[in-house]
PDB file of C-alpha atoms in Angstrom:
ATOM      1  CA  CYS A   1      -4.328 -15.893 -11.592  1.00 39.00           C
ATOM      2  CA  ALA A   2      -6.660 -14.912  -8.801  1.00 41.00           C
ATOM      3  CA  VAL A   3     -10.199 -13.971  -9.760  1.00 39.00           C
ATOM      4  CA  LYS A   4     -11.171 -10.354  -9.207  1.00 38.00           C
ATOM      5  CA  PRO A   5     -13.798 -10.179  -6.449  1.00 40.00           C
ATOM      6  CA  SER A   6     -17.302  -9.208  -7.517  1.00 41.00           C
ATOM      7  CA  GLU A   7     -19.383  -6.590  -5.725  1.00 36.00           C
ATOM      8  CA  PRO A   8     -21.530  -8.060  -2.978  1.00 36.00           C
ATOM      9  CA  GLU A   9     -25.063  -8.653  -4.263  1.00 36.00           C
ATOM     10  CA  LEU A  10     -26.666  -7.722  -0.943  1.00 34.00           C
ATOM     11  CA  ASN A  11     -24.898  -4.391  -0.601  1.00 39.00           C
ATOM     12  CA  ASN A  12     -26.276  -2.524  -3.607  1.00 40.00           C
ATOM     13  CA  GLY A  13     -22.850  -2.323  -5.237  1.00 40.00           C
ATOM     14  CA  ARG A  14     -21.317  -0.349  -2.379  1.00 38.00           C
ATOM     15  CA  ASN A  15     -18.154  -1.326  -0.572  1.00 39.00           C
ATOM     16  CA  PRO A  16     -18.863  -3.997   2.043  1.00 41.00           C
ATOM     17  CA  ARG A  17     -19.613  -2.593   5.486  1.00 41.00           C
ATOM     18  CA  ARG A  18     -16.729  -3.233   7.844  1.00 48.00           C
ATOM     19  CA  LYS A  19     -17.489  -5.265  10.953  1.00 48.00           C
ATOM     20  CA  THR A  20     -16.444  -4.219  14.418  1.00 45.00           C
ATOM     21  CA  GLY A  21     -15.664  -5.871  17.709  1.00 45.00           C
ATOM     22  CA  ASP A  22     -14.651  -9.517  17.528  1.00 42.00           C
ATOM     23  CA  GLU A  23     -16.321 -10.140  14.184  1.00 50.00           C
ATOM     24  CA  ARG A  24     -14.086 -10.927  11.212  1.00 43.00           C
ATOM     25  CA  PRO A  25     -14.227  -9.110   7.893  1.00 47.00           C
ATOM     26  CA  CYS A  26     -15.857 -10.879   5.001  1.00 66.00           C
ATOM     27  CA  CYS A  27     -13.165 -12.774   3.105  1.00 75.00           C
ATOM     28  CA  PRO A  28     -14.052 -13.376  -0.566  1.00 79.00           C
ATOM     29  CA  ALA A  29     -14.310 -17.122  -1.100  1.00 76.00           C
ATOM     30  CA  GLU A  30     -13.051 -16.858  -4.705  1.00 83.00           C
ATOM     31  CA  LEU A  31      -9.721 -15.568  -3.402  1.00 88.00           C
ATOM     32  CA  ASN A  32      -9.386 -18.438  -0.933  1.00 89.00           C
ATOM     33  CA  LEU A  33      -8.916 -15.925   1.888  1.00 93.00           C
ATOM     34  CA  LYS A  34      -9.770 -16.980   5.419  1.00 92.00           C
ATOM     35  CA  PRO A  35      -9.809 -15.288   8.842  1.00 90.00           C
ATOM     36  CA  SER A  36      -6.240 -15.382  10.065  1.00 93.00           C
ATOM     37  CA  ARG A  37      -5.330 -17.888  12.757  1.00 95.00           C
ATOM     38  CA  TYR A  38      -2.212 -15.773  13.345  1.00 97.00           C
ATOM     39  CA  ASN A  39      -4.341 -12.872  14.645  1.00 96.00           C
ATOM     40  CA  VAL A  40      -1.588 -10.381  13.845  1.00 97.00           C
ATOM     41  CA  ALA A  41      -3.908  -7.342  14.096  1.00 96.00           C
ATOM     42  CA  GLU A  42      -5.162  -8.254  17.583  1.00 97.00           C
ATOM     43  CA  ARG A  43      -1.645  -8.960  18.800  1.00 97.00           C
ATOM     44  CA  LEU A  44      -0.475  -5.568  17.574  1.00 97.00           C
ATOM     45  CA  TYR A  45      -3.379  -3.792  19.228  1.00 97.00           C
ATOM     46  CA  ALA A  46      -2.637  -5.519  22.552  1.00 97.00           C
ATOM     47  CA  HIS A  47       1.064  -4.728  22.266  1.00 98.00           C
ATOM     48  CA  PHE A  48       0.681  -1.016  21.577  1.00 97.00           C
ATOM     49  CA  ALA A  49      -1.943  -0.650  24.305  1.00 97.00           C
ATOM     50  CA  LYS A  50       0.319  -2.309  26.856  1.00 98.00           C
ATOM     51  CA  ALA A  51       3.310  -0.243  25.733  1.00 97.00           C
ATOM     52  CA  ARG A  52       1.302   2.927  26.414  1.00 96.00           C
ATOM     53  CA  ASN A  53      -0.184   1.859  29.752  1.00 97.00           C
ATOM     54  CA  ASP A  54       2.471  -0.354  31.353  1.00 98.00           C
ATOM     55  CA  ALA A  55       5.564   1.739  32.172  1.00 98.00           C
ATOM     56  CA  ALA A  56       7.973  -1.178  32.574  1.00 98.00           C
ATOM     57  CA  TYR A  57       6.763  -2.859  29.388  1.00 98.00           C
ATOM     58  CA  GLY A  58       6.854   0.469  27.534  1.00 97.00           C
ATOM     59  CA  LEU A  59      10.434   1.114  28.581  1.00 98.00           C
ATOM     60  CA  GLU A  60      11.521  -2.350  27.434  1.00 98.00           C
ATOM     61  CA  TRP A  61       9.705  -1.845  24.133  1.00 98.00           C
ATOM     62  CA  ASN A  62      11.222   1.599  23.501  1.00 97.00           C
ATOM     63  CA  ARG A  63      14.753   0.337  24.186  1.00 98.00           C
ATOM     64  CA  PHE A  64      14.237  -2.546  21.784  1.00 97.00           C
ATOM     65  CA  LYS A  65      12.590  -0.308  19.139  1.00 97.00           C
ATOM     66  CA  ASN A  66      15.263   2.367  19.233  1.00 96.00           C
ATOM     67  CA  GLU A  67      18.060  -0.168  18.872  1.00 97.00           C
ATOM     68  CA  GLN A  68      16.297  -1.813  15.930  1.00 96.00           C
ATOM     69  CA  LYS A  69      15.732   1.565  14.278  1.00 95.00           C
ATOM     70  CA  ARG A  70      19.420   2.369  14.711  1.00 95.00           C
ATOM     71  CA  LEU A  71      20.350  -0.855  12.924  1.00 94.00           C
ATOM     72  CA  HIS A  72      17.740  -0.234  10.237  1.00 91.00           C
ATOM     73  CA  LEU A  73      19.164   3.240   9.628  1.00 92.00           C
ATOM     74  CA  ILE A  74      22.641   1.811   9.098  1.00 93.00           C
ATOM     75  CA  ASP A  75      21.263  -0.709   6.582  1.00 89.00           C
ATOM     76  CA  ALA A  76      19.197   2.007   4.855  1.00 87.00           C
ATOM     77  CA  LEU A  77      22.235   4.228   4.387  1.00 90.00           C
ATOM     78  CA  LYS A  78      24.230   1.366   2.900  1.00 90.00           C
ATOM     79  CA  LEU A  79      21.388   0.586   0.511  1.00 82.00           C
ATOM     80  CA  ALA A  80      21.052   4.249  -0.492  1.00 85.00           C
ATOM     81  CA  GLU A  81      24.764   4.460  -1.252  1.00 89.00           C
ATOM     82  CA  LYS A  82      24.578   1.266  -3.330  1.00 84.00           C
ATOM     83  CA  ARG A  83      21.606   2.555  -5.310  1.00 79.00           C
ATOM     84  CA  ALA A  84      23.355   5.889  -5.911  1.00 83.00           C
ATOM     85  CA  LYS A  85      26.300   4.054  -7.461  1.00 82.00           C
ATOM     86  CA  LEU A  86      23.953   2.058  -9.705  1.00 76.00           C
ATOM     87  CA  ASP A  87      21.921   5.081 -10.780  1.00 76.00           C
ATOM     88  CA  GLY A  88      21.744   5.289 -14.563  1.00 71.00           C
ATOM     89  CA  GLN A  89      22.955   1.727 -15.075  1.00 76.00           C
ATOM     90  CA  PRO A  90      20.723  -0.978 -16.610  1.00 74.00           C
ATOM     91  CA  ARG A  91      18.706  -2.847 -14.009  1.00 76.00           C
ATOM     92  CA  ALA A  92      19.174  -6.564 -13.482  1.00 80.00           C
ATOM     93  CA  MET A  93      17.308  -8.884 -15.847  1.00 88.00           C
ATOM     94  CA  ARG A  94      14.932  -9.993 -13.165  1.00 91.00           C
ATOM     95  CA  VAL A  95      11.281  -9.300 -12.377  1.00 94.00           C
ATOM     96  CA  ARG A  96      10.667  -7.892  -8.920  1.00 92.00           C
ATOM     97  CA  ALA A  97       8.018  -9.809  -6.999  1.00 91.00           C
ATOM     98  CA  SER A  98       6.227  -6.506  -6.328  1.00 91.00           C
ATOM     99  CA  GLU A  99       5.852  -6.068 -10.125  1.00 92.00           C
ATOM    100  CA  LEU A 100       3.881  -9.285 -10.626  1.00 91.00           C
ATOM    101  CA  LYS A 101       0.642  -7.364 -10.160  1.00 90.00           C
ATOM    102  CA  ASN A 102       1.631  -4.804 -12.802  1.00 91.00           C
ATOM    103  CA  CYS A 103       1.187  -4.676 -16.541  1.00 92.00           C
ATOM    104  CA  ALA A 104       3.638  -7.138 -18.162  1.00 93.00           C
ATOM    105  CA  ARG A 105       4.402  -4.681 -20.967  1.00 93.00           C
ATOM    106  CA  ALA A 106       5.312  -1.902 -18.520  1.00 92.00           C
ATOM    107  CA  THR A 107       7.545  -4.269 -16.545  1.00 93.00           C
ATOM    108  CA  ALA A 108       9.331  -5.374 -19.727  1.00 93.00           C
ATOM    109  CA  MET A 109       9.839  -1.778 -20.776  1.00 92.00           C
ATOM    110  CA  ASP A 110      11.314  -0.958 -17.382  1.00 90.00           C
ATOM    111  CA  ILE A 111      13.793  -3.836 -17.693  1.00 91.00           C
ATOM    112  CA  MET A 112      14.665  -2.747 -21.230  1.00 90.00           C
ATOM    113  CA  GLY A 113      15.626   0.693 -19.946  1.00 87.00           C
ATOM    114  CA  PHE A 114      12.738   2.884 -21.011  1.00 89.00           C
ATOM    115  CA  GLU A 115      12.723   6.084 -18.948  1.00 84.00           C
ATOM    116  CA  ARG A 116       9.970   6.307 -16.365  1.00 79.00           C
ATOM    117  CA  ASN A 117       7.900   9.381 -15.589  1.00 77.00           C
ATOM    118  CA  PRO A 118       9.033  11.037 -12.345  1.00 75.00           C
ATOM    119  CA  VAL A 119       7.355   9.341  -9.392  1.00 67.00           C
ATOM    120  CA  GLY A 120       4.864  11.517  -7.564  1.00 64.00           C
ATOM    121  CA  GLU A 121       5.488  14.631  -9.669  1.00 69.00           C
ATOM    122  CA  GLU A 122       1.829  15.086 -10.575  1.00 72.00           C
ATOM    123  CA  SER A 123       0.676  14.037  -7.094  1.00 73.00           C
ATOM    124  CA  PRO A 124       3.286  15.387  -4.688  1.00 75.00           C
ATOM    125  CA  HIS A 125       1.218  14.405  -1.651  1.00 76.00           C
ATOM    126  CA  TRP A 126       1.810  10.763  -2.620  1.00 73.00           C
ATOM    127  CA  ASN A 127       5.466  11.168  -1.629  1.00 76.00           C
ATOM    128  CA  LEU A 128       4.430  12.028   1.921  1.00 78.00           C
ATOM    129  CA  ALA A 129       1.934   9.156   1.978  1.00 79.00           C
ATOM    130  CA  ALA A 130       4.806   6.837   1.060  1.00 80.00           C
ATOM    131  CA  VAL A 131       6.819   8.189   4.024  1.00 83.00           C
ATOM    132  CA  TYR A 132       3.887   7.489   6.360  1.00 84.00           C
ATOM    133  CA  GLY A 133       3.610   3.999   4.916  1.00 84.00           C
ATOM    134  CA  ASP A 134       7.306   3.297   5.479  1.00 88.00           C
ATOM    135  CA  ALA A 135       6.994   4.436   9.111  1.00 90.00           C
ATOM    136  CA  VAL A 136       4.023   2.156   9.754  1.00 90.00           C
ATOM    137  CA  HIS A 137       5.805  -0.716   8.038  1.00 91.00           C
ATOM    138  CA  GLU A 138       8.886  -0.338  10.215  1.00 94.00           C
ATOM    139  CA  GLU A 139       6.879   0.013  13.440  1.00 95.00           C
ATOM    140  CA  VAL A 140       4.874  -3.159  12.717  1.00 95.00           C
ATOM    141  CA  GLU A 141       7.954  -5.161  11.757  1.00 96.00           C
ATOM    142  CA  ILE A 142       9.800  -4.197  14.930  1.00 97.00           C
ATOM    143  CA  ALA A 143       6.719  -4.868  17.094  1.00 97.00           C
ATOM    144  CA  LEU A 144       6.282  -8.389  15.729  1.00 97.00           C
ATOM    145  CA  ALA A 145       9.962  -9.100  16.316  1.00 97.00           C
ATOM    146  CA  PHE A 146       9.647  -7.768  19.900  1.00 98.00           C
ATOM    147  CA  LEU A 147       6.742 -10.170  20.449  1.00 98.00           C
ATOM    148  CA  GLY A 148       8.859 -13.122  19.299  1.00 97.00           C
ATOM    149  CA  LEU A 149       6.654 -13.871  16.285  1.00 98.00           C
ATOM    150  CA  VAL A 150       9.257 -13.427  13.528  1.00 97.00           C
ATOM    151  CA  ALA A 151      11.451 -16.170  12.068  1.00 97.00           C
ATOM    152  CA  ARG A 152      13.184 -13.627   9.759  1.00 96.00           C
ATOM    153  CA  ALA A 153      12.464 -10.170   8.383  1.00 95.00           C
ATOM    154  CA  GLU A 154      13.424  -8.114   5.337  1.00 93.00           C
ATOM    155  CA  PHE A 155      15.033 -11.061   3.561  1.00 94.00           C
ATOM    156  CA  TYR A 156      15.818 -11.371  -0.110  1.00 94.00           C
ATOM    157  CA  LEU A 157      14.277 -14.200  -2.124  1.00 94.00           C
ATOM    158  CA  ARG A 158      15.207 -15.256  -5.654  1.00 93.00           C
ATOM    159  CA  SER A 159      13.718 -18.009  -7.793  1.00 93.00           C
ATOM    160  CA  LYS A 160      15.968 -20.875  -8.905  1.00 92.00           C
ATOM    161  CA  GLY A 161      15.935 -19.710 -12.504  1.00 92.00           C
ATOM    162  CA  ASP A 162      16.598 -16.106 -11.441  1.00 92.00           C
ATOM    163  CA  GLU A 163      13.290 -14.958 -12.957  1.00 93.00           C
ATOM    164  CA  ILE A 164      11.986 -13.306  -9.796  1.00 94.00           C
ATOM    165  CA  GLY A 165      13.700 -11.487  -6.956  1.00 92.00           C
ATOM    166  CA  GLY A 166      12.468  -9.340  -4.122  1.00 92.00           C
ATOM    167  CA  MET A 167      12.626  -8.383  -0.485  1.00 92.00           C
ATOM    168  CA  ALA A 168      10.023 -10.237   1.553  1.00 95.00           C
ATOM    169  CA  ASP A 169       8.685  -8.464   4.632  1.00 95.00           C
ATOM    170  CA  ILE A 170       8.371 -11.170   7.300  1.00 97.00           C
ATOM    171  CA  GLU A 171       8.319 -14.891   7.780  1.00 98.00           C
ATOM    172  CA  LEU A 172       6.140 -15.617  10.775  1.00 98.00           C
ATOM    173  CA  ASN A 173       7.408 -18.256  13.210  1.00 98.00           C
ATOM    174  CA  GLY A 174       4.517 -20.741  13.298  1.00 97.00           C
ATOM    175  CA  GLU A 175       5.607 -22.325  16.573  1.00 96.00           C
ATOM    176  CA  ALA A 176       5.068 -19.009  18.338  1.00 97.00           C
ATOM    177  CA  PHE A 177       1.374 -19.180  17.440  1.00 96.00           C
ATOM    178  CA  GLY A 178       0.729 -22.717  18.668  1.00 94.00           C
ATOM    179  CA  PRO A 179       1.410 -26.398  17.961  1.00 95.00           C
ATOM    180  CA  GLY A 180       1.137 -27.369  14.310  1.00 95.00           C
ATOM    181  CA  VAL A 181       0.843 -23.810  12.992  1.00 97.00           C
ATOM    182  CA  PRO A 182       3.075 -23.507   9.905  1.00 97.00           C
ATOM    183  CA  ASN A 183       5.438 -20.665   9.132  1.00 98.00           C
ATOM    184  CA  ALA A 184       3.858 -18.106   6.832  1.00 98.00           C
ATOM    185  CA  ILE A 185       5.028 -15.315   4.573  1.00 98.00           C
ATOM    186  CA  LEU A 186       3.527 -12.038   5.862  1.00 98.00           C
ATOM    187  CA  ASP A 187       3.379  -8.948   3.701  1.00 96.00           C
ATOM    188  CA  ILE A 188       2.519  -5.574   5.255  1.00 96.00           C
ATOM    189  CA  LYS A 189       0.361  -3.416   3.014  1.00 95.00           C
ATOM    190  CA  SER A 190      -0.065   0.150   4.228  1.00 92.00           C
ATOM    191  CA  VAL A 191      -3.004   1.748   2.411  1.00 92.00           C
ATOM    192  CA  GLY A 192      -5.087   4.897   2.527  1.00 90.00           C
ATOM    193  CA  THR A 193      -8.328   4.989   4.467  1.00 92.00           C
ATOM    194  CA  ASP A 194     -10.543   4.746   1.360  1.00 92.00           C
ATOM    195  CA  GLU A 195      -8.710   1.598   0.249  1.00 92.00           C
ATOM    196  CA  TYR A 196      -8.762   0.184   3.752  1.00 93.00           C
ATOM    197  CA  LYS A 197     -12.540   0.547   3.942  1.00 93.00           C
ATOM    198  CA  LYS A 198     -12.839  -1.776   0.969  1.00 92.00           C
ATOM    199  CA  SER A 199     -11.290  -4.457   3.152  1.00 91.00           C
ATOM    200  CA  TRP A 200     -10.671  -7.693   1.241  1.00 93.00           C
ATOM    201  CA  HIS A 201     -12.928  -6.634  -1.621  1.00 92.00           C
ATOM    202  CA  GLY A 202     -10.447  -4.025  -2.889  1.00 92.00           C
ATOM    203  CA  ASP A 203      -9.016  -4.267  -6.384  1.00 91.00           C
ATOM    204  CA  LYS A 204      -5.452  -4.499  -5.042  1.00 93.00           C
ATOM    205  CA  VAL A 205      -5.953  -7.669  -2.988  1.00 95.00           C
ATOM    206  CA  PRO A 206      -5.490 -10.150  -5.902  1.00 94.00           C
ATOM    207  CA  GLY A 207      -2.149  -8.426  -6.625  1.00 93.00           C
ATOM    208  CA  TYR A 208      -1.076  -8.902  -3.027  1.00 95.00           C
ATOM    209  CA  ILE A 209      -1.833 -12.611  -3.353  1.00 95.00           C
ATOM    210  CA  LYS A 210       0.278 -12.849  -6.518  1.00 94.00           C
ATOM    211  CA  GLN A 211       3.295 -11.316  -4.808  1.00 94.00           C
ATOM    212  CA  ILE A 212       3.029 -13.384  -1.632  1.00 95.00           C
ATOM    213  CA  SER A 213       2.376 -16.588  -3.583  1.00 95.00           C
ATOM    214  CA  ALA A 214       5.626 -16.093  -5.478  1.00 94.00           C
ATOM    215  CA  TYR A 215       7.570 -15.441  -2.269  1.00 95.00           C
ATOM    216  CA  ALA A 216       6.004 -18.424  -0.514  1.00 95.00           C
ATOM    217  CA  ARG A 217       6.652 -20.730  -3.454  1.00 94.00           C
ATOM    218  CA  ILE A 218      10.304 -19.701  -3.628  1.00 95.00           C
ATOM    219  CA  ALA A 219      10.698 -20.061   0.161  1.00 96.00           C
ATOM    220  CA  ASN A 220       8.668 -23.306   0.196  1.00 95.00           C
ATOM    221  CA  ARG A 221       6.180 -22.022   2.761  1.00 96.00           C
ATOM    222  CA  PRO A 222       2.547 -23.207   2.683  1.00 97.00           C
ATOM    223  CA  MET A 223       0.751 -20.117   3.987  1.00 97.00           C
ATOM    224  CA  GLY A 224       0.495 -16.451   3.127  1.00 97.00           C
ATOM    225  CA  VAL A 225      -0.765 -13.645   5.361  1.00 97.00           C
ATOM    226  CA  ILE A 226      -1.768 -10.143   4.273  1.00 97.00           C
ATOM    227  CA  LEU A 227      -1.754  -7.424   6.912  1.00 97.00           C
ATOM    228  CA  LEU A 228      -3.676  -4.309   5.882  1.00 96.00           C
ATOM    229  CA  ALA A 229      -2.574  -1.187   7.741  1.00 95.00           C
ATOM    230  CA  ASP A 230      -4.605   2.013   7.475  1.00 93.00           C
ATOM    231  CA  ARG A 231      -2.184   4.949   7.341  1.00 89.00           C
ATOM    232  CA  GLY A 232      -4.957   7.298   8.432  1.00 86.00           C
ATOM    233  CA  SER A 233      -6.566   5.577  11.424  1.00 90.00           C
ATOM    234  CA  GLY A 234      -3.890   3.152  12.626  1.00 91.00           C
ATOM    235  CA  LYS A 235      -6.260   0.205  12.197  1.00 95.00           C
ATOM    236  CA  PHE A 236      -5.104  -3.257  11.103  1.00 95.00           C
ATOM    237  CA  GLU A 237      -6.681  -6.344   9.567  1.00 95.00           C
ATOM    238  CA  ASP A 238      -5.131  -9.655   8.564  1.00 96.00           C
ATOM    239  CA  CYS A 239      -6.313 -12.575   6.475  1.00 95.00           C
ATOM    240  CA  GLU A 240      -4.520 -15.778   5.529  1.00 96.00           C
ATOM    241  CA  PHE A 241      -4.583 -18.029   2.494  1.00 96.00           C
ATOM    242  CA  GLU A 242      -3.157 -21.407   1.625  1.00 96.00           C
ATOM    243  CA  VAL A 243      -0.599 -20.942  -1.116  1.00 96.00           C
ATOM    244  CA  ASP A 244      -1.561 -22.720  -4.320  1.00 94.00           C
ATOM    245  CA  PRO A 245       1.691 -24.170  -5.732  1.00 94.00           C
ATOM    246  CA  ALA A 246       0.309 -23.935  -9.284  1.00 94.00           C
ATOM    247  CA  HIS A 247      -0.440 -20.240  -8.791  1.00 92.00           C
ATOM    248  CA  GLY A 248       3.060 -19.580  -7.428  1.00 91.00           C
ATOM    249  CA  ASP A 249       4.602 -21.471 -10.364  1.00 93.00           C
ATOM    250  CA  ALA A 250       2.416 -19.465 -12.777  1.00 93.00           C
ATOM    251  CA  MET A 251       3.865 -16.235 -11.363  1.00 92.00           C
ATOM    252  CA  ILE A 252       7.411 -17.535 -11.939  1.00 93.00           C
ATOM    253  CA  LYS A 253       6.454 -18.597 -15.494  1.00 94.00           C
ATOM    254  CA  ARG A 254       4.935 -15.159 -16.121  1.00 94.00           C
ATOM    255  CA  ALA A 255       8.171 -13.508 -15.017  1.00 94.00           C
ATOM    256  CA  ALA A 256      10.167 -15.784 -17.349  1.00 94.00           C
ATOM    257  CA  ILE A 257       8.005 -14.736 -20.314  1.00 95.00           C
ATOM    258  CA  ILE A 258       8.492 -11.055 -19.475  1.00 95.00           C
ATOM    259  CA  LEU A 259      12.267 -11.545 -19.323  1.00 95.00           C
ATOM    260  CA  ARG A 260      12.342 -13.310 -22.696  1.00 94.00           C
ATOM    261  CA  LYS A 261      10.449 -10.436 -24.287  1.00 93.00           C
ATOM    262  CA  ALA A 262      12.702  -7.852 -22.666  1.00 93.00           C
ATOM    263  CA  ASP A 263      15.848  -9.717 -23.659  1.00 92.00           C
ATOM    264  CA  SER A 264      14.728  -9.910 -27.287  1.00 93.00           C
ATOM    265  CA  LYS A 265      13.560  -6.272 -27.235  1.00 92.00           C
ATOM    266  CA  GLN A 266       9.976  -7.240 -28.071  1.00 88.00           C
ATOM    267  CA  LEU A 267       7.104  -5.191 -26.677  1.00 84.00           C
TER     268      LEU A 267
END
């Protein structure tokens, strides 16, 4: 598993200061993160600026966006109806890729059918934050497709042994970024401003790498890209990492162990 980043020695234990302009954020070496050659953040900034200031471009963008949102809405309604029919039924014996960062015991209990606490009941504002995050996620996904950078989006991946399943955000089309650039699995992570300020030193980053590594291993893609999106400011950052096959396989093995425990009703 990825090593949790330590606090920077030269920053008195505070969160690392974010850099501005053309400078890249500090990518923790122990996480194998590197400045992204895909430059997703810069491309998004340029796109949204042009859409606001170039009338013809903005019209083309809005037509494309509205059509995509119409199609997304149809898919969302179908999914909601499907989930409503499955409500109360046991979930599939499969670990969701998004759960790989979670406690194994909690994941096993969820698969076994233990009742969860209501989501967001004690923090009702979280429900609105989730809505904001979904809106940012959709806007970014559509923008990248409009720019011709997407090989596929919102696609389901499942490991050969059926241990892991999940909906991956985006597979970037490497050819659109230049000769020899490989396709990469991109995951959009919308976060609050406090978390965003931590940049790549946040506690959640190793969990992001776990999820993307599993997706990339299943899809046989060599690179992973994390796009951080600040729900408060609209700022973006992206870093890339070379997927370690052993790490991806370890995530699949971890899921298999969780499933064995859940199947045998062992906590």
